[in-house]
XYZ file of N, CA and C in Angstrom:
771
model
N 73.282 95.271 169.893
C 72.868 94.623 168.654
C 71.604 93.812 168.891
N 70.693 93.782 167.640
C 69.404 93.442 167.872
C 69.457 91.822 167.585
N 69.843 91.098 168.606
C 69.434 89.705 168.620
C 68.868 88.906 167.342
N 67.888 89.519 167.153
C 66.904 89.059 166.326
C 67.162 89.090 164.502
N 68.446 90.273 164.091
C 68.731 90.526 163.255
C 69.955 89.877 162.762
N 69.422 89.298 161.357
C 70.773 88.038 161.462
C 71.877 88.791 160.548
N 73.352 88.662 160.195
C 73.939 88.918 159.419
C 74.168 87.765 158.574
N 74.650 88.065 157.077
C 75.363 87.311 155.948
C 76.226 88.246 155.091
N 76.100 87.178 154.080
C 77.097 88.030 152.716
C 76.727 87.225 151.692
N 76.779 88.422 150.130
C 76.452 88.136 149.489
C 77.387 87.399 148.347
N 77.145 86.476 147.930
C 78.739 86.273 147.344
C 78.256 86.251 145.613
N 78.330 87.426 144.660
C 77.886 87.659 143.538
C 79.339 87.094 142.483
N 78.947 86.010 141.813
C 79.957 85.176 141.003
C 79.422 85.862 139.482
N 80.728 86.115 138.464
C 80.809 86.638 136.923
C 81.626 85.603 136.540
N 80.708 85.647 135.283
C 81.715 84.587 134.011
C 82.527 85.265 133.390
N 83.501 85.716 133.737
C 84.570 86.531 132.888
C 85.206 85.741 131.373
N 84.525 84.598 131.229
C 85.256 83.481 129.977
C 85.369 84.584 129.111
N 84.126 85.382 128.297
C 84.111 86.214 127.527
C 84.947 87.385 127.772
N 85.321 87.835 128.905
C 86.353 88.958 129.147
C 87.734 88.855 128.849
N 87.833 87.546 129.251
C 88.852 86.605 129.134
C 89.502 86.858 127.564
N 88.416 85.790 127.035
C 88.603 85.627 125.611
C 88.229 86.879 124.883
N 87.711 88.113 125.054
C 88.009 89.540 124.157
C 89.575 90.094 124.239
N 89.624 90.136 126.032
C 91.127 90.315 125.883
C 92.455 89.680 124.885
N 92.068 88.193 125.016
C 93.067 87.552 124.148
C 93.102 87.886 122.718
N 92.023 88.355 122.045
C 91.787 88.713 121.145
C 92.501 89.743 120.579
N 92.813 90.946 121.669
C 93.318 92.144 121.501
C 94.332 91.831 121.528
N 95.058 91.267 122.274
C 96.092 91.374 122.234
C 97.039 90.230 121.077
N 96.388 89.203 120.934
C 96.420 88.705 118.988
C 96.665 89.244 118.068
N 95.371 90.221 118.241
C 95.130 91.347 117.135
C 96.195 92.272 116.760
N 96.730 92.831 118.049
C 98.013 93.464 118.029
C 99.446 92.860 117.739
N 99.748 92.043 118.162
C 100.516 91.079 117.736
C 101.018 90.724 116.053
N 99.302 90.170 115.985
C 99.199 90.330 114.400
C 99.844 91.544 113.398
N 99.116 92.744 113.928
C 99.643 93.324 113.070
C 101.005 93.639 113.139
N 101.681 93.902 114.522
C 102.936 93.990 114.136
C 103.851 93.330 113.771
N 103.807 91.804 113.529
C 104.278 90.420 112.819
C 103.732 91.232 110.862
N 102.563 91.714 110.939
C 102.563 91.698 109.651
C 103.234 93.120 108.705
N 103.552 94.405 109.817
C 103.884 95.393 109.575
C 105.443 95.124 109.557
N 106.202 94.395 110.705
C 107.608 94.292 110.426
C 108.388 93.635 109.495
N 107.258 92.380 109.153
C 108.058 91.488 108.095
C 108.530 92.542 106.698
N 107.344 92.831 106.028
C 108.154 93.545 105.224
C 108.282 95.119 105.409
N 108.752 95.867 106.821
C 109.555 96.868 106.982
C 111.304 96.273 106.742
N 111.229 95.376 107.478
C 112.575 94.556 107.422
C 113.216 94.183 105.764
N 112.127 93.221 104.875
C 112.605 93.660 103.494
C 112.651 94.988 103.407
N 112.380 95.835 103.409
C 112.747 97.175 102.771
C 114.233 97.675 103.156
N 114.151 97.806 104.643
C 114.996 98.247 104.740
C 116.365 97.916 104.342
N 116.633 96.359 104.572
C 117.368 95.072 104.159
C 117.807 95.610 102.677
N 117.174 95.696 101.706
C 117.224 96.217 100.208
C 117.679 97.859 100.037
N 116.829 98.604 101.005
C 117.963 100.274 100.657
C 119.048 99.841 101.727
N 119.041 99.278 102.417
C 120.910 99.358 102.617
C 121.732 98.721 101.827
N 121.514 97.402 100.995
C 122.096 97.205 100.087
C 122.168 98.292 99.012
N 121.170 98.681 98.681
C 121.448 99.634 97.623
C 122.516 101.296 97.941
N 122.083 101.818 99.281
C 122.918 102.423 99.742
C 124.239 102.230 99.733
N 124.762 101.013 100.221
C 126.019 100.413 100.408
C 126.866 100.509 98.491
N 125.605 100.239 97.742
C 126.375 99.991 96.041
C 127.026 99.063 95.541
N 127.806 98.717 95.323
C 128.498 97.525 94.295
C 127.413 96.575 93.542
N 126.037 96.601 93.217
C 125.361 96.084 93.217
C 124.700 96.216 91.583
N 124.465 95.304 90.618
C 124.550 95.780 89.104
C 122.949 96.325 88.551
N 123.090 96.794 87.643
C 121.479 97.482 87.066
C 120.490 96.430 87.450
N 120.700 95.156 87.064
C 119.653 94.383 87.036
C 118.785 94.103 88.508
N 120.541 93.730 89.322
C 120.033 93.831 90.752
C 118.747 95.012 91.654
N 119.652 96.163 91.199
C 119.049 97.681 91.745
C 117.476 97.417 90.941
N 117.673 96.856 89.911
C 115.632 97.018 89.828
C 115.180 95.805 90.543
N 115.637 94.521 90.466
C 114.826 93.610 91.664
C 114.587 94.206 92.706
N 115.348 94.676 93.469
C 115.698 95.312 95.088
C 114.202 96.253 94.704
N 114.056 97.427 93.894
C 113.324 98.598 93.600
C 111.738 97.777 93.863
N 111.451 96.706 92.747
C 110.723 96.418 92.548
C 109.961 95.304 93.989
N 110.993 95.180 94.424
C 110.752 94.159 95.834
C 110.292 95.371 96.679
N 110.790 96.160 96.842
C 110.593 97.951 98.197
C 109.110 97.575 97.442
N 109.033 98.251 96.480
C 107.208 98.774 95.701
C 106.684 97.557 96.167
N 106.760 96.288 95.944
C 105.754 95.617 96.086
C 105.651 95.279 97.930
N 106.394 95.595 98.513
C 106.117 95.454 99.751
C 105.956 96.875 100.463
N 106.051 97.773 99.756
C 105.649 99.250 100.499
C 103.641 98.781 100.483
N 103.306 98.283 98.517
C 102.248 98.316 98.696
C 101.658 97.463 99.539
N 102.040 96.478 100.051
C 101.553 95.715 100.646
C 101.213 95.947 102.675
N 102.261 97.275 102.945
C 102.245 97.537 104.100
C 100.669 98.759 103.920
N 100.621 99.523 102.482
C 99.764 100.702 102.362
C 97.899 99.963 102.210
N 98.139 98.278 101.878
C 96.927 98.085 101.617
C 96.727 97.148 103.326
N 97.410 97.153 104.301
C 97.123 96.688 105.463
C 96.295 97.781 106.261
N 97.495 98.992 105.805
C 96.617 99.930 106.466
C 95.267 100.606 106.151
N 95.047 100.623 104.941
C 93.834 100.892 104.368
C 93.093 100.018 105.166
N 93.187 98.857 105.301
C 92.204 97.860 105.479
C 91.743 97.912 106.989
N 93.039 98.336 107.833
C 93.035 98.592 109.588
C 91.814 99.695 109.921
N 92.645 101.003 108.858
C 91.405 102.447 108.617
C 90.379 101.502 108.548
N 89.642 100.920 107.676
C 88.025 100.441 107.192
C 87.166 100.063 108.171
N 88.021 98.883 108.886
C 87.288 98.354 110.424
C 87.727 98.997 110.799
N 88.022 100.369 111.526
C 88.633 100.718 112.400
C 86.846 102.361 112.166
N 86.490 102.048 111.480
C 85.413 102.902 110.442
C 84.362 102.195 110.379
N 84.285 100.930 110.246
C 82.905 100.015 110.205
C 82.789 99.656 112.054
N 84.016 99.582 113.137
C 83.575 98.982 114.282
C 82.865 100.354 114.751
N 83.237 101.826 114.450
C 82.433 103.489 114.694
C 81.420 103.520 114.178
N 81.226 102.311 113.200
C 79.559 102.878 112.954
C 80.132 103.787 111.939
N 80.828 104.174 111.234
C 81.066 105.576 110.350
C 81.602 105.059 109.091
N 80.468 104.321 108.490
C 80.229 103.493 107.010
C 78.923 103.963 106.570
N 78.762 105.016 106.116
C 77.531 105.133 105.242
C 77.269 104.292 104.218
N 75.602 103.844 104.733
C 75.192 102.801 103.747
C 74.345 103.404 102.522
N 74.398 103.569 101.178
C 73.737 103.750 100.405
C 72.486 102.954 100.026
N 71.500 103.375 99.783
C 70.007 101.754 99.499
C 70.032 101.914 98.363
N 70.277 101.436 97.254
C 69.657 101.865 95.540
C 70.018 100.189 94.904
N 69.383 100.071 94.175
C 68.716 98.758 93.145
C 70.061 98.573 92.383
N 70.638 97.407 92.651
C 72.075 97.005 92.292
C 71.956 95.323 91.423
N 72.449 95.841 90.023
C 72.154 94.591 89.632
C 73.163 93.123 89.856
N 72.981 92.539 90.166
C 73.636 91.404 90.665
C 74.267 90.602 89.387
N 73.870 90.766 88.130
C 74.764 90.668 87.321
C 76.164 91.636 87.123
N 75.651 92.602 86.984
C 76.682 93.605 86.757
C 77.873 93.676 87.710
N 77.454 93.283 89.034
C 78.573 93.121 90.072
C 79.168 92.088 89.885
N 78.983 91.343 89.492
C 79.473 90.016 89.455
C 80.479 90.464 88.098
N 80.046 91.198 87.287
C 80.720 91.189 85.931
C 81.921 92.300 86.013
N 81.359 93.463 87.236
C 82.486 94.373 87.454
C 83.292 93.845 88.251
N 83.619 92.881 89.192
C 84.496 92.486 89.517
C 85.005 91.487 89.317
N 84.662 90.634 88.621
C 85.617 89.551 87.370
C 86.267 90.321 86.305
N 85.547 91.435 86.064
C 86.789 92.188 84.717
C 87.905 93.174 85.771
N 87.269 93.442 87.037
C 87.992 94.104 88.087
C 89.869 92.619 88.184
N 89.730 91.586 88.463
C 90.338 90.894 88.641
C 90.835 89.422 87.720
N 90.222 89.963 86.369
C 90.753 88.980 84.961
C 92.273 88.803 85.351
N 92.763 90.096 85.003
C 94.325 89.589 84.843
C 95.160 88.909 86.061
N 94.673 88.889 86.932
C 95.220 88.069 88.063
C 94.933 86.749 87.705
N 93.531 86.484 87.588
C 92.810 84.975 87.358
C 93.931 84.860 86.055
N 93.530 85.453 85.087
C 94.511 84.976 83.852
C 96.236 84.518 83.512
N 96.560 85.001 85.120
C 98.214 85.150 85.256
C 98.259 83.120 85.649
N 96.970 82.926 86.399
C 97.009 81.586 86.878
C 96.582 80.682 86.270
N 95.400 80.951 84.791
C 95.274 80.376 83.876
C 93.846 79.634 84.459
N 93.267 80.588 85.273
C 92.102 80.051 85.895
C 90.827 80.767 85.162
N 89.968 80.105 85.330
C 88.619 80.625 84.768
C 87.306 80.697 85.504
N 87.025 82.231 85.874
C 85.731 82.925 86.690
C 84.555 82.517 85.669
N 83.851 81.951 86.174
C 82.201 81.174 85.835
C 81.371 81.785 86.108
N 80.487 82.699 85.490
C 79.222 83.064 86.264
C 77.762 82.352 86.314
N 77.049 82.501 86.995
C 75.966 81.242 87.131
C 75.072 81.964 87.564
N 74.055 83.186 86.901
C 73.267 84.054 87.528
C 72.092 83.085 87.489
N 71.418 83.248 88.180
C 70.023 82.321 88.016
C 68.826 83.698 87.540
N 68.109 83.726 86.591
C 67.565 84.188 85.748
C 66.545 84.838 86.494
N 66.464 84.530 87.891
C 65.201 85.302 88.588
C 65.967 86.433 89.685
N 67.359 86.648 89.712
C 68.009 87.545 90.856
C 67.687 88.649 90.416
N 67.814 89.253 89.414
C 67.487 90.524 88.940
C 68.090 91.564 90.011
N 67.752 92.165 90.517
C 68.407 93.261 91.528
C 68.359 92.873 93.246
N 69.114 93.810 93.554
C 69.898 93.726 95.254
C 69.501 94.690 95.530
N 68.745 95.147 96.884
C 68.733 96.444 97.610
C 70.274 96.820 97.840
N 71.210 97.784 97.796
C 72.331 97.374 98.174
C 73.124 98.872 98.222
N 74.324 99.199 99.026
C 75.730 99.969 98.363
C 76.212 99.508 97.372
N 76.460 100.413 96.103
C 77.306 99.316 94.854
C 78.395 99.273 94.928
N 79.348 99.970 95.414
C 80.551 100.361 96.222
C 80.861 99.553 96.740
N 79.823 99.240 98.162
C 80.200 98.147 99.098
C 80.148 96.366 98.752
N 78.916 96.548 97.762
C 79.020 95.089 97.816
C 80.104 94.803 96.842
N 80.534 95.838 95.553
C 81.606 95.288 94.774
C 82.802 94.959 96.080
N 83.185 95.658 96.920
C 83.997 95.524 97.716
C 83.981 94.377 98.260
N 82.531 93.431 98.512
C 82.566 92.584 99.292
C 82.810 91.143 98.483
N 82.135 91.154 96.999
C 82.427 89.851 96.430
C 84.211 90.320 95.841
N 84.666 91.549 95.319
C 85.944 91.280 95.146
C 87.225 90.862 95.898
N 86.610 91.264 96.842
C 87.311 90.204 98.099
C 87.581 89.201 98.487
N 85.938 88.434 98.218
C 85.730 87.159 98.132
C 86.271 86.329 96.980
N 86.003 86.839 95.845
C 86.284 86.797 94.901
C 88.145 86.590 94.643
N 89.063 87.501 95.181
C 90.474 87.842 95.203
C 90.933 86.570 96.230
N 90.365 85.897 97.241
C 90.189 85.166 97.785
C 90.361 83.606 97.257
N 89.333 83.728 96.487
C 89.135 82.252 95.389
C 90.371 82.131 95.499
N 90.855 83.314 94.141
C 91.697 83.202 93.153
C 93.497 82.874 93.852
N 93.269 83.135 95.040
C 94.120 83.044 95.916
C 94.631 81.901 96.263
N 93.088 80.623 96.664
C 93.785 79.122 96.865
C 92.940 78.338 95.940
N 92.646 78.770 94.452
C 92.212 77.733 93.452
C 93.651 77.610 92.852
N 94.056 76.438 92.777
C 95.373 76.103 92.226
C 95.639 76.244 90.669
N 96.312 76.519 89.708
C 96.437 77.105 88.608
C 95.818 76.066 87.580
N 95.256 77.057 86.884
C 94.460 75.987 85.416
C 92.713 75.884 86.108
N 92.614 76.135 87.540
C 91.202 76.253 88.300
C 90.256 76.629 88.038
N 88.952 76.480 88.499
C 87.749 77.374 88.032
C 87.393 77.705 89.208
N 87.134 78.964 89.552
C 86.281 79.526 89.987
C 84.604 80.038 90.031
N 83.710 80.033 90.799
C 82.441 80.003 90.166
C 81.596 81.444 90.992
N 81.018 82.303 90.276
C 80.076 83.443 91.059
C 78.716 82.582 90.745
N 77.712 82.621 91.699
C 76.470 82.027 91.585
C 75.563 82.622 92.743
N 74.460 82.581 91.908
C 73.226 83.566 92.989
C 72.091 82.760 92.344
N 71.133 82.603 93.505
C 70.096 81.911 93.753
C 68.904 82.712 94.521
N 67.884 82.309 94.588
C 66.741 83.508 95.595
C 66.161 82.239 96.242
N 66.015 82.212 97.668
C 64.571 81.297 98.440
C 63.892 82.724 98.421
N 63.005 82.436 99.713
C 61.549 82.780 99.888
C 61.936 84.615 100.670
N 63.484 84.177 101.612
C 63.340 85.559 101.808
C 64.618 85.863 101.623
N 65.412 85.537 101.399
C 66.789 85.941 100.913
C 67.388 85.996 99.479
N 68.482 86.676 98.763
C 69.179 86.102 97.795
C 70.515 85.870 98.236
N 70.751 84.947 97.951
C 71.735 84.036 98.352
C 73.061 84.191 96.703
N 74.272 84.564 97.136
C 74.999 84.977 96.230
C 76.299 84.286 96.287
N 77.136 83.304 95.719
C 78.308 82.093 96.108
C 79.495 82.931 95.571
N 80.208 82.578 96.235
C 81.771 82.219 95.743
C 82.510 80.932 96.010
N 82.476 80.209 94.524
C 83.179 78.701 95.113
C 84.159 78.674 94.470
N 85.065 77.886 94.863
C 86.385 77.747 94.292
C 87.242 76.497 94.605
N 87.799 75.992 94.251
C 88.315 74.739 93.873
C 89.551 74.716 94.821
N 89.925 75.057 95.830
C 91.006 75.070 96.519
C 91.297 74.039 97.494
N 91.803 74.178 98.279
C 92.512 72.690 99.160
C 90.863 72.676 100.384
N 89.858 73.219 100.416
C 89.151 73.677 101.516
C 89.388 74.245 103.004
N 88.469 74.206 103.918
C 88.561 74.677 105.179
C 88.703 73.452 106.061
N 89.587 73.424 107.019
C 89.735 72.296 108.136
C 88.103 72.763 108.594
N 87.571 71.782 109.230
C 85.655 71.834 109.999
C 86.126 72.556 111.002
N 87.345 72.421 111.603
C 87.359 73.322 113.294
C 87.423 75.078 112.974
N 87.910 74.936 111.843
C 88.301 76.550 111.244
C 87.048 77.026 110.482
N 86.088 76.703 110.214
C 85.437 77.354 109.561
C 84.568 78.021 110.850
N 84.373 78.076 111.463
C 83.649 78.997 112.459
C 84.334 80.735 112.607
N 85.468 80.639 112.706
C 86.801 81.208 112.591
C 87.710 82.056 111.404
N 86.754 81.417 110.842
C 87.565 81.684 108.856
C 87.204 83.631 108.975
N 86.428 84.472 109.578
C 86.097 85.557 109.738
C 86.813 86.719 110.217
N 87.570 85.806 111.542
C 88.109 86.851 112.088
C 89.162 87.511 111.991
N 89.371 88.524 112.701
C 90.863 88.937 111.998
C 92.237 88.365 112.183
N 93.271 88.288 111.225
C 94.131 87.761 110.721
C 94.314 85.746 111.512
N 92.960 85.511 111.566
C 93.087 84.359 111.905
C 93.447 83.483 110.800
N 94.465 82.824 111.324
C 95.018 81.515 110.476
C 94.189 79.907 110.548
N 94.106 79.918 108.866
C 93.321 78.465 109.029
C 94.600 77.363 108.966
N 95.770 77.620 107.972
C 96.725 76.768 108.621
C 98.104 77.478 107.623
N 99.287 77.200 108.049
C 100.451 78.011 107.580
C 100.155 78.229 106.135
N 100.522 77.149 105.508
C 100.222 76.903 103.912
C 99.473 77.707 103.612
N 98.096 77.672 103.548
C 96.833 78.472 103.250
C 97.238 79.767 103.265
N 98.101 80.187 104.177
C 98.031 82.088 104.851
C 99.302 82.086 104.161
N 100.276 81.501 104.437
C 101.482 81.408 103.250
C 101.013 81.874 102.037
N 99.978 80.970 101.244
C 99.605 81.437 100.158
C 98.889 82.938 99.670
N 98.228 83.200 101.038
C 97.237 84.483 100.616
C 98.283 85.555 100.833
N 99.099 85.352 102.300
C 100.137 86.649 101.979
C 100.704 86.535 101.346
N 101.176 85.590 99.990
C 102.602 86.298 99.249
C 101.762 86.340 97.958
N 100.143 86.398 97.681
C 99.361 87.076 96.631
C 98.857 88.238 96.998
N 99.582 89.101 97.951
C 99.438 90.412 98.794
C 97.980 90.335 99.633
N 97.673 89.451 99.800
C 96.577 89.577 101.083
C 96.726 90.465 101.928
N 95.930 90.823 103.124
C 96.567 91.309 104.589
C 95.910 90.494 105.468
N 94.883 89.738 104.918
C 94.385 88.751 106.185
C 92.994 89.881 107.038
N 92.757 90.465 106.586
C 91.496 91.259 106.831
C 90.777 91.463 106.079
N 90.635 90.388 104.651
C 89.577 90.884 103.797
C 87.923 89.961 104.124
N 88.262 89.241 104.673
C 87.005 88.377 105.101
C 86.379 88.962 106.231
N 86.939 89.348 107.244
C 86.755 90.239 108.272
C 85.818 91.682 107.748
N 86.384 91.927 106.656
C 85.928 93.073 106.309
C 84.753 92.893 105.376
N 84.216 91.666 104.950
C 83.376 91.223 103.797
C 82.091 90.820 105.018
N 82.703 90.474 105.893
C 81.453 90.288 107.218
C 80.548 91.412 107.723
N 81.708 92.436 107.958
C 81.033 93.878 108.489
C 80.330 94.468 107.068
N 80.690 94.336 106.032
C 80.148 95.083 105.141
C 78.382 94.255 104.753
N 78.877 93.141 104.599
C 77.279 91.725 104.487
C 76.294 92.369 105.965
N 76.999 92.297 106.820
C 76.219 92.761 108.254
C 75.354 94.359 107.854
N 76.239 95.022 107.679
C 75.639 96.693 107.351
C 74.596 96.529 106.704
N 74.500 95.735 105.587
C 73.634 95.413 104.613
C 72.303 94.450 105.128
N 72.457 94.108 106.286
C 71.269 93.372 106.835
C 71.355 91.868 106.664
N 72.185 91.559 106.300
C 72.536 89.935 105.239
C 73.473 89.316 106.653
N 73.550 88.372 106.065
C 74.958 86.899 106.786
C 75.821 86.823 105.591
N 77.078 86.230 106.463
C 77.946 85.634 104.991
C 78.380 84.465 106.079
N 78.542 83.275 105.034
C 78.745 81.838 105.905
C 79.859 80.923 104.891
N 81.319 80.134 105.119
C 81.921 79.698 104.218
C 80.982 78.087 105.169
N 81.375 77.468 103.809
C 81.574 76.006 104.154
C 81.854 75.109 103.086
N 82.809 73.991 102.718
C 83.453 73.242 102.246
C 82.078 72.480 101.016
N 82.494 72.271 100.460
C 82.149 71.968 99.052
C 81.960 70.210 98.950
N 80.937 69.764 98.746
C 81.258 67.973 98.488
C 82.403 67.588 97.583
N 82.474 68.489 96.639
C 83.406 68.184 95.435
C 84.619 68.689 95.271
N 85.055 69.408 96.908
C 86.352 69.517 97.118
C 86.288 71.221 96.929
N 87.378 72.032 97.528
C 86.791 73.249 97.781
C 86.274 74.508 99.070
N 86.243 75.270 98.773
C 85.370 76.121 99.932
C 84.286 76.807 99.442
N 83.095 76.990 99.329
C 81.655 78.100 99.545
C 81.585 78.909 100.250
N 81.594 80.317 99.765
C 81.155 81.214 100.487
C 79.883 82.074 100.353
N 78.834 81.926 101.007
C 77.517 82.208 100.581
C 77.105 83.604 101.118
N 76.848 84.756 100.524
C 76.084 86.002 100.929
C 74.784 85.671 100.732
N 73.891 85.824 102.363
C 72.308 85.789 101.961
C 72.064 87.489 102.582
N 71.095 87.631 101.355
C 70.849 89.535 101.554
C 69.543 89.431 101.435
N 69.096 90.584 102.461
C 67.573 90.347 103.069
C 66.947 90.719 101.645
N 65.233 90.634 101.831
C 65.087 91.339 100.396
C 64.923 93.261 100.247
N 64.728 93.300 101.884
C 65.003 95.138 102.042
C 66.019 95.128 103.001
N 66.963 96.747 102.752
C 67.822 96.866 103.678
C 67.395 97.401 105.250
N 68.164 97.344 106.234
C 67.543 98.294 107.827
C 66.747 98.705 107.411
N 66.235 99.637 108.619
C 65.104 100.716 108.470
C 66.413 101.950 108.672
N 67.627 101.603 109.274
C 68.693 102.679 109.390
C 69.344 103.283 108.037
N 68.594 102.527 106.792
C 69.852 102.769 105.452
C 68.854 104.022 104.850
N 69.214 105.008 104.318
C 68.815 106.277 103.419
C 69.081 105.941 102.398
C-alpha cells in the first residue's frame, strides 16, 4: 500500500422529513377512505337484515329503503370523486380553453343548488363586478369547481344565512369569492383546509358528512383551479365566516387546446 495515499469515507446525510411525511399521508389517505366506505356499508347492511328478518311495518320498510338510497348514494359519490383525482393526479383531465362567462357560472350553479340553499332558508348573493366579463376557462370544470365551493358554503352557513358569489379583476388576475357566514376556519387549519379528507374539527366534518359530502371536494376544486393556471386560497372573514378566493390567470398554459 502506497503510504502516501490516504483513506476516508464519505458520509452522505438525506432529509427524509418529506418521505416521512408523504408516507403518513398515504397511509391517512387510506385509512380515510375505509372509515368513510364502512360507515355506511354497515348502515346498509344493518337495514337489509332487518328488512330480511320482517316483522317490520310499511312505514318502517320505507325509512330503512330510503336510508340504503341515501347512503348507497353517498358511497357512489365518494367513488366518483376517488375516480377524478385518481384522473387529475395522471394528468388525464382534458382542459378545454373557450371564453366562459363568469356571470353565467355563477348563475348555473346557484340555480344548480337553489333547492338545497332553500331547504335551509338561506340566500346565494351574487356580486359580479361589472368589469369580469369573461374567463379563459373549461365550463364544465370551473362549474365543477365553484359548485363545490359553493355546496360547501351551504354546508356550514347556519340556516336563515347568506351566502355570497363575488368576482373582482387586479392587474393580472380575476379573482372569484365564495363567502359564507359559517362558524370559520381554526388559523392552524387553514393551510390544510385542501387536503384530502382532512379534518378541520369534528363538528365542521360532522356537518359536511351528514349533507352528503365525501370530504374531497376542496381537494378536487384545487386540482381543477391548478389545471387552469390559477390558485385557490380560503381565509376567515373579519365579519365572521370563511373566503374562498379563485385567482385565474388572464390566459390559460401554453398546454390547454
Amino acid at each position: 500500500m502506497d503510504p502516501t495515499v490516504r483513506r476516508g469515507a464519505v458520509l452522505v446525510l438525506h432529509d427524509i422529513t418529506d418521505l416521512r411525511r408523504a408516507d403518513q399521508i398515504r397511509r391517512d389517505f387510506v385509512a380515510n377512505i375505509s372509515h368513510e366506505l364502512r360507515t355506511p356499508l354497515t348502515a346498509v347492511k344493518g337495514y337489509v337484515e332487518a328488512l330480511l328478518d320482517g316483522g317490520v311495518t310499511e312505514a318502517t320498510t320505507v325509512h330503512f329503503l330510503e336510508t340504503i338510497a341515501r347512503q348507497t348514494t353517498r358511497m357512489e359519490r365518494l367513488v366518483t370523486d376517488l375516480l377524478r383525482l385518481a384522473r387529475l393526479d395522471a394528468g388525464q383531465e382534458p382542459l378545454e380553453g373557450v371564453p366562459c362567462s363568469v356571470a353565467s357560472i355563477f348563475d348555473a350553479v346557484t340555480t344548480d343548488l337553489a333547492p338545497i340553499a332553500g331547504q335551509r332558508r338561506q340566500q346565494i348573493i351574487p356580486d359580479v363586478a361589472p368589469d369580469t366579463g369573461t374567463v379563459a376557462g373549461d365550463p364544465a370544470k370551473l362549474f365543477d369547481i365553484f359548485r363545490n365551493l359553493l355546496e360547501n358554503a351551504i354546508k356550514h352557513t347556519p340556516e336563515g344565512g347568506s351566502i355570497i358569489l363575488r368576482s373582482r379583476r387586479d392587474a393580472d388576475h380575476l379573482l372569484l369569492m365564495v363567502e359564507d357566514e359559517g362558524p370559520g376556519i381554526p388559523e392552524s387549519d387553514v393551510p390544510r383546509v385542501f387536503e384530502r379528507f382532512y379534518q378541520v374539527d369534528k363538528a365542521r366534518t360532522r356537518s359536511s358528512r351528514d349533507a352528503g359530502g365525501t370530504g374531497l371536494g376542496l381537494s378536487i376544486v384545487k386540482h381543477l383551479v391548478e389545471l387552469h393556471g390559477g390558485s385557490v386560497a380560503a381565509a376567515n372573514r373579519p365579519e365572521g365566516g370563511a373566503r374562498f378566493t379563485v385567482a385565474l390567470p388572464g390566459r390559460l398554459p401554453q398546454s390547454v387546446t
